XYZ file of C-alpha atoms in Angstrom:
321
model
C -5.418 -0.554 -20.068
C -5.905 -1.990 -16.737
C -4.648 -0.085 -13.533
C -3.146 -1.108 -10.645
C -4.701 0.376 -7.402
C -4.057 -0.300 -3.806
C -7.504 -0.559 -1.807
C -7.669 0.654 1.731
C -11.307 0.561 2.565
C -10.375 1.129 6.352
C -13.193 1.548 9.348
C -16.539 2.202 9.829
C -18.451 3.025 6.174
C -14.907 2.979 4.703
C -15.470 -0.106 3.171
C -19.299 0.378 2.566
C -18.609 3.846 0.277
C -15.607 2.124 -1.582
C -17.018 -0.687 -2.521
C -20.012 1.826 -4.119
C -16.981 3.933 -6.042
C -15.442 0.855 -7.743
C -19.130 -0.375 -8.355
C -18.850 3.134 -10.421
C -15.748 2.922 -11.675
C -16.349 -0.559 -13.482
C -19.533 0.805 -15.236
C -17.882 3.810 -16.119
C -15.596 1.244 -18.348
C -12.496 1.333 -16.519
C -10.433 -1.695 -15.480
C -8.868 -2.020 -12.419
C -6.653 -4.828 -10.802
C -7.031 -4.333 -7.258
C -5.087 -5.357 -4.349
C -6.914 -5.031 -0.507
C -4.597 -3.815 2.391
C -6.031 -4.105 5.980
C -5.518 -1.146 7.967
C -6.665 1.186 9.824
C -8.212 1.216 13.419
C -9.445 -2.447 13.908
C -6.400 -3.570 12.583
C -4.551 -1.584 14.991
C -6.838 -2.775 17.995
C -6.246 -6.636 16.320
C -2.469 -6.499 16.240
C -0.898 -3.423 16.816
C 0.070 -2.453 13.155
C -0.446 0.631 11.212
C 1.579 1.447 8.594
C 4.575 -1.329 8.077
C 7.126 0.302 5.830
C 6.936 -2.700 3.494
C 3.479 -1.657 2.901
C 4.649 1.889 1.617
C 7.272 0.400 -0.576
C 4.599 -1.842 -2.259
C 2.460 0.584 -3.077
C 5.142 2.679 -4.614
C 4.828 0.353 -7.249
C 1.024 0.689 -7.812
C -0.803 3.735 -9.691
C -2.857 4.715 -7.481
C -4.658 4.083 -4.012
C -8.131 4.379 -2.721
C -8.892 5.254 0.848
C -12.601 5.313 2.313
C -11.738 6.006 5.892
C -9.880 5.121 8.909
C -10.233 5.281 12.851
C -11.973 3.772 15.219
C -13.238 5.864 18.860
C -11.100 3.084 20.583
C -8.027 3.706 19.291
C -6.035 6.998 21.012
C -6.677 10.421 19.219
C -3.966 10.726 16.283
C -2.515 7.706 16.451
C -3.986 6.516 12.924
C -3.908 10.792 11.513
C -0.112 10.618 12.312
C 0.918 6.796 11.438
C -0.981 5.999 8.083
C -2.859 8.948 6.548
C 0.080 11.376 7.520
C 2.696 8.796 7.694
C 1.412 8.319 4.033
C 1.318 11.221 2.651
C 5.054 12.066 4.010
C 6.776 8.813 2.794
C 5.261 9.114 -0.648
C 5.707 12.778 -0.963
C 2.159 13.540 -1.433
C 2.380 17.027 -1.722
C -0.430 18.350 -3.319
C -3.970 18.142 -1.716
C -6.440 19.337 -4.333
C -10.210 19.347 -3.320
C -12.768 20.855 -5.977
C -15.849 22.138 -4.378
C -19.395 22.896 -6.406
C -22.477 24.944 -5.373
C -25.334 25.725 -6.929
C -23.753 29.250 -7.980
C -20.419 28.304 -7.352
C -17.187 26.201 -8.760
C -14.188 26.604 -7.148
C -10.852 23.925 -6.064
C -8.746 24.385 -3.153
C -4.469 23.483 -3.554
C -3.589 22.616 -0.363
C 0.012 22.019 0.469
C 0.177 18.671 1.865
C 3.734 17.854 3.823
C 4.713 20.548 5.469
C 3.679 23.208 7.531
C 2.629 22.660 11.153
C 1.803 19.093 10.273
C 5.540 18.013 9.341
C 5.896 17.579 13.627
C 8.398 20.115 14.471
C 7.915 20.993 18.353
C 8.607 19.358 21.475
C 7.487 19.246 25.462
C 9.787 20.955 28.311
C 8.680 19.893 31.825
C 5.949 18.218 30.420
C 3.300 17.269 33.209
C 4.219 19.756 35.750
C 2.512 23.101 35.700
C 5.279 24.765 34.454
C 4.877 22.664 31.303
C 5.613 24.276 27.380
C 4.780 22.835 24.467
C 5.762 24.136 20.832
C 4.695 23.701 17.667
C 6.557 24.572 14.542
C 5.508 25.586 10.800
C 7.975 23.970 8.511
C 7.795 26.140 5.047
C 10.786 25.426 2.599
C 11.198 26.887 -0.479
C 11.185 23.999 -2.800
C 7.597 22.360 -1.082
C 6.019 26.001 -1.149
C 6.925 26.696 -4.869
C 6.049 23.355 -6.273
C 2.733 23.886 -4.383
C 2.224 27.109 -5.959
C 3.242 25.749 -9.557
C 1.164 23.208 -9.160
C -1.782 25.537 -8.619
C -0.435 27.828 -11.456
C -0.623 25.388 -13.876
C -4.449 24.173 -12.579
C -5.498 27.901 -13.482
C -3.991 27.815 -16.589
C -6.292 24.713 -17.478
C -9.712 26.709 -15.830
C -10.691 29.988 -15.682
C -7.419 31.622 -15.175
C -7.875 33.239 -11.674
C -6.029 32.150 -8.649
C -6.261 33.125 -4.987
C -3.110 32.914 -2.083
C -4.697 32.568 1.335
C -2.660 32.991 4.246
C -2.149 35.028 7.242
C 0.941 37.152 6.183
C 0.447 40.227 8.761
C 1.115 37.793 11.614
C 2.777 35.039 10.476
C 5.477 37.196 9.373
C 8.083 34.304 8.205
C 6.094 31.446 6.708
C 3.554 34.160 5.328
C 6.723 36.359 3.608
C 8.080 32.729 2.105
C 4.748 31.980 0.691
C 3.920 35.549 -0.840
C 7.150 35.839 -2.293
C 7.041 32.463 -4.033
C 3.775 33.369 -4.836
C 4.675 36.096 -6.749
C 7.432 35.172 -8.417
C 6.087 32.255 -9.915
C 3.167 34.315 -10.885
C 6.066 36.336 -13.159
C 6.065 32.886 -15.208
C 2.049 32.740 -15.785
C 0.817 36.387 -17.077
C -2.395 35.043 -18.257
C -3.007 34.092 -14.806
C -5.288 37.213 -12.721
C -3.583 36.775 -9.499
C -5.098 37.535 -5.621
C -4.549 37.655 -2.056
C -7.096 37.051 1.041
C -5.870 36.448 4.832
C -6.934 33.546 5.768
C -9.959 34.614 8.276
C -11.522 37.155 5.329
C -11.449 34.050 3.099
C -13.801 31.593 5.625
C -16.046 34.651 5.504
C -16.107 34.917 1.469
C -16.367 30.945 1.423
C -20.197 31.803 3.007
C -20.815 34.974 1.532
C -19.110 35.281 -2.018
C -17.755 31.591 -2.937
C -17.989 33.253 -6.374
C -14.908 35.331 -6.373
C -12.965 32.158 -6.597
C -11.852 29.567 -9.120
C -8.761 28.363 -7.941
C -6.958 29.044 -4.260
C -3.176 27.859 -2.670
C -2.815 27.938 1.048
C -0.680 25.833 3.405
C -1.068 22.828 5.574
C -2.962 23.766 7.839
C -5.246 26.470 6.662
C -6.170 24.495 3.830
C -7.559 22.033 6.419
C -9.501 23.985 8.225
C -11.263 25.986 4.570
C -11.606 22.750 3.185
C -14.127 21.402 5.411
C -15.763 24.796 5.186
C -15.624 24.311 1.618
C -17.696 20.969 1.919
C -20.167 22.508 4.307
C -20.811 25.244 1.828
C -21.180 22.731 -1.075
C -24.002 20.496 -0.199
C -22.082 19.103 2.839
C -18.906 16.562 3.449
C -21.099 13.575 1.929
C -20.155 15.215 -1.541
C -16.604 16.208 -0.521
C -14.050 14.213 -2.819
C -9.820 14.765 -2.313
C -6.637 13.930 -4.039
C -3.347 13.429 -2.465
C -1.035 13.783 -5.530
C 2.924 13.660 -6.468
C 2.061 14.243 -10.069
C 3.546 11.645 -12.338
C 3.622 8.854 -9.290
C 1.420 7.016 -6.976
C -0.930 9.375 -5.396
C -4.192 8.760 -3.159
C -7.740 9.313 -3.391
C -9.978 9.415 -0.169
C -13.462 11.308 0.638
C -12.960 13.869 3.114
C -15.667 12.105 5.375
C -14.745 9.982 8.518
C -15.626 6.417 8.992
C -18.329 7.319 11.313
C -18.786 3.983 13.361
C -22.548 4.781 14.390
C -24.035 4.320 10.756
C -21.966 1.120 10.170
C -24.407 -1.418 8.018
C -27.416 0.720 8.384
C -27.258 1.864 4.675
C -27.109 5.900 5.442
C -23.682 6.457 4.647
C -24.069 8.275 1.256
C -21.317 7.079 -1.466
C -20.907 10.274 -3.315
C -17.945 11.364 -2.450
C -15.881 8.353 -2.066
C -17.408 7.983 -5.912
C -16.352 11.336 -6.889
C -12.914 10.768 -5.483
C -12.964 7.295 -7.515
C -13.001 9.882 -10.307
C -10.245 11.938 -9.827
C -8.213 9.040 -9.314
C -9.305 8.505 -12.807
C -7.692 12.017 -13.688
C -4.781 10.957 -12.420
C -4.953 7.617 -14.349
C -5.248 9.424 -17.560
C -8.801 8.022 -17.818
C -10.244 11.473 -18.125
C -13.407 10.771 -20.247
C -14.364 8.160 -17.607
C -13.791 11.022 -15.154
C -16.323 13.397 -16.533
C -18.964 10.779 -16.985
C -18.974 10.170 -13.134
C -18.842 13.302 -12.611
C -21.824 14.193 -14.640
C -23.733 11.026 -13.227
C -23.102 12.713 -9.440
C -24.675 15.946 -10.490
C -27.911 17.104 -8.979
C -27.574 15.311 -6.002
C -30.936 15.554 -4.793
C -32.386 12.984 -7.572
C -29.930 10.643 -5.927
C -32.137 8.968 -3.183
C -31.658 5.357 -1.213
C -29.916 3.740 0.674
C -25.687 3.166 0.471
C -25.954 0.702 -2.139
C -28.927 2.181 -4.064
C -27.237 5.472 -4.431
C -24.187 3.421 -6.178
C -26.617 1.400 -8.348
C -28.310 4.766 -9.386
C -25.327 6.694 -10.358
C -23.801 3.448 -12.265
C -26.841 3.110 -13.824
C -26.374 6.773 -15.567
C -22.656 5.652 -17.201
């Protein structure tokens, strides 16, 4: 079966690091009929464009897209977060941001509700450049994006070791914590097999250092899963190894490394592939190429015997499949 995926290899060692995943992906056995979309900072700087909504509606017809990274230090700070990675995740309901993690004594994936929270852009200015100015910020939590979150992540720990950890921060945020702990728990009604547990959100970045072992699978919102995710990566060999999926189960979902495009390694051949590989093969989950997955996978391990340069690190791990 060939697939149809929408490439976005972006800025910086975007391009560089995808280019190394499909290398992967094609060794691995897997067909793929690609299409290229230019975006990102430089095309922003070139012409002004981000995101057309045409663009959105054509890839709603794909399987899948790829993503190596976007933004550029000359364009204006959230300009590309907000109009194509978030602008992207909102118009194709990408609500679930799954990003597994491995140590050397430790496994775990992070769920990571992906389209609400304090990133859906609820808040506003009042007097706004005066020094009486206010600024709010929201934290949209409904109950239909919280529970299908917390299915979601339900239904992962069904498939793993059966263990799953809600992080929040319920004794202060009193109303979004109270929506997400009572979803929580009901759902968890529906999966008995499932050990259940709860850590606030600050005792969790400690236990991410100290005792990554207690976990196996965790929920959390928006913005919280943000923040542990990176912690996650620095705790698990760094963010060169750091793969993510932006799923709607059953549709087109994206598949980016949690690395940024990091302009000042451009074409010098340091920007390591890994992850942008080892996001190549979750997209391959997703594809129902699962075998393919797990032989990527398995090719990426140890990655200290995975020396070289940009390209030779690709050529190594095809060479494994």
């Amino acid at each position: 079966m060939t697939h149809r995926v929408g490439v976005v290899g972006g800025d910086g060692i975007g391009p560089e690091v995808i280019a190394e995943g499909l290398k992967v992906i094609a060794a691995a056995g897997v067909e793929l009929e690609t299409t290229d979309y230019d975006l990102g900072g430089a095309r922003y700087l070139r012409d002004g464009v981000v995101l057309p909504d045409e663009v959105v509606d054509e890839w709603r017809t794909l399987d899948a897209l790829y993503l190596g990274a976007v933004g550029t230090p000359d364009v204006p700070p959230g300009l590309i977060e907000r109009g194509l990675l978030l602008k992207m995740r909102f118009d194709l309901d990408l609500y679930i941001n799954q990003r597994p993690f491995v140590g050397s004594s430790h496994e775990f994936v992070v769920i990571r509700e992906n389209t609400e929270g304090t990133y859906a852009g609820e808040g506003g200015f009042l007097r706004k450049n005066t020094p009486q100015e206010i600024a709010t910020q929201g934290s949209v939590n409904t109950r239909h994006g919280v529970e299908r979150c917390v299915r979601y992540a339900f239904e992962l720990a069904m498939t793993r070791r059966r263990h799953l950890t809600l992080v929040h921060k319920t004794n202060v945020l009193t109303f979004a914590g109270d929506l997400w702990e009572r979803a929580f728990h009901e759902v968890a009604e529906e999966y008995p097999e499932v050990d259940t547990a709860y850590n606030h959100v600050d005792a969790a970045c400690i236990y991410f250092v100290d005792d990554p072992q207690r976990y196996d699978v965790i929920v959390t919102d928006n913005l919280f899963g943000d923040i542990l995710t990176d912690l996650g990566g620095a705790v698990s060999g760094g963010i060169g190894f750091a793969s993510s999926a932006n799923l709607h189960p059953g549709q087109v979902s994206m598949f980016e490394p949690v690395h940024g495009s990091a302009p000042d390694i451009v074409g010098t051949g340091r920007a390591n592939p890994t992850a942008a590989v080892l996001s190549g093969a979750l997209m391959l989950d997703h594809l129902g190429e699962s075998e393919a997955a797990d032989r990527i996978r398995a090719a990426c391990a140890n990655p200290d015997s995975l020396p070289g340069s940009t390209s030779e690190i690709g050529d190594l791990i095809a060479g494994r499949l």
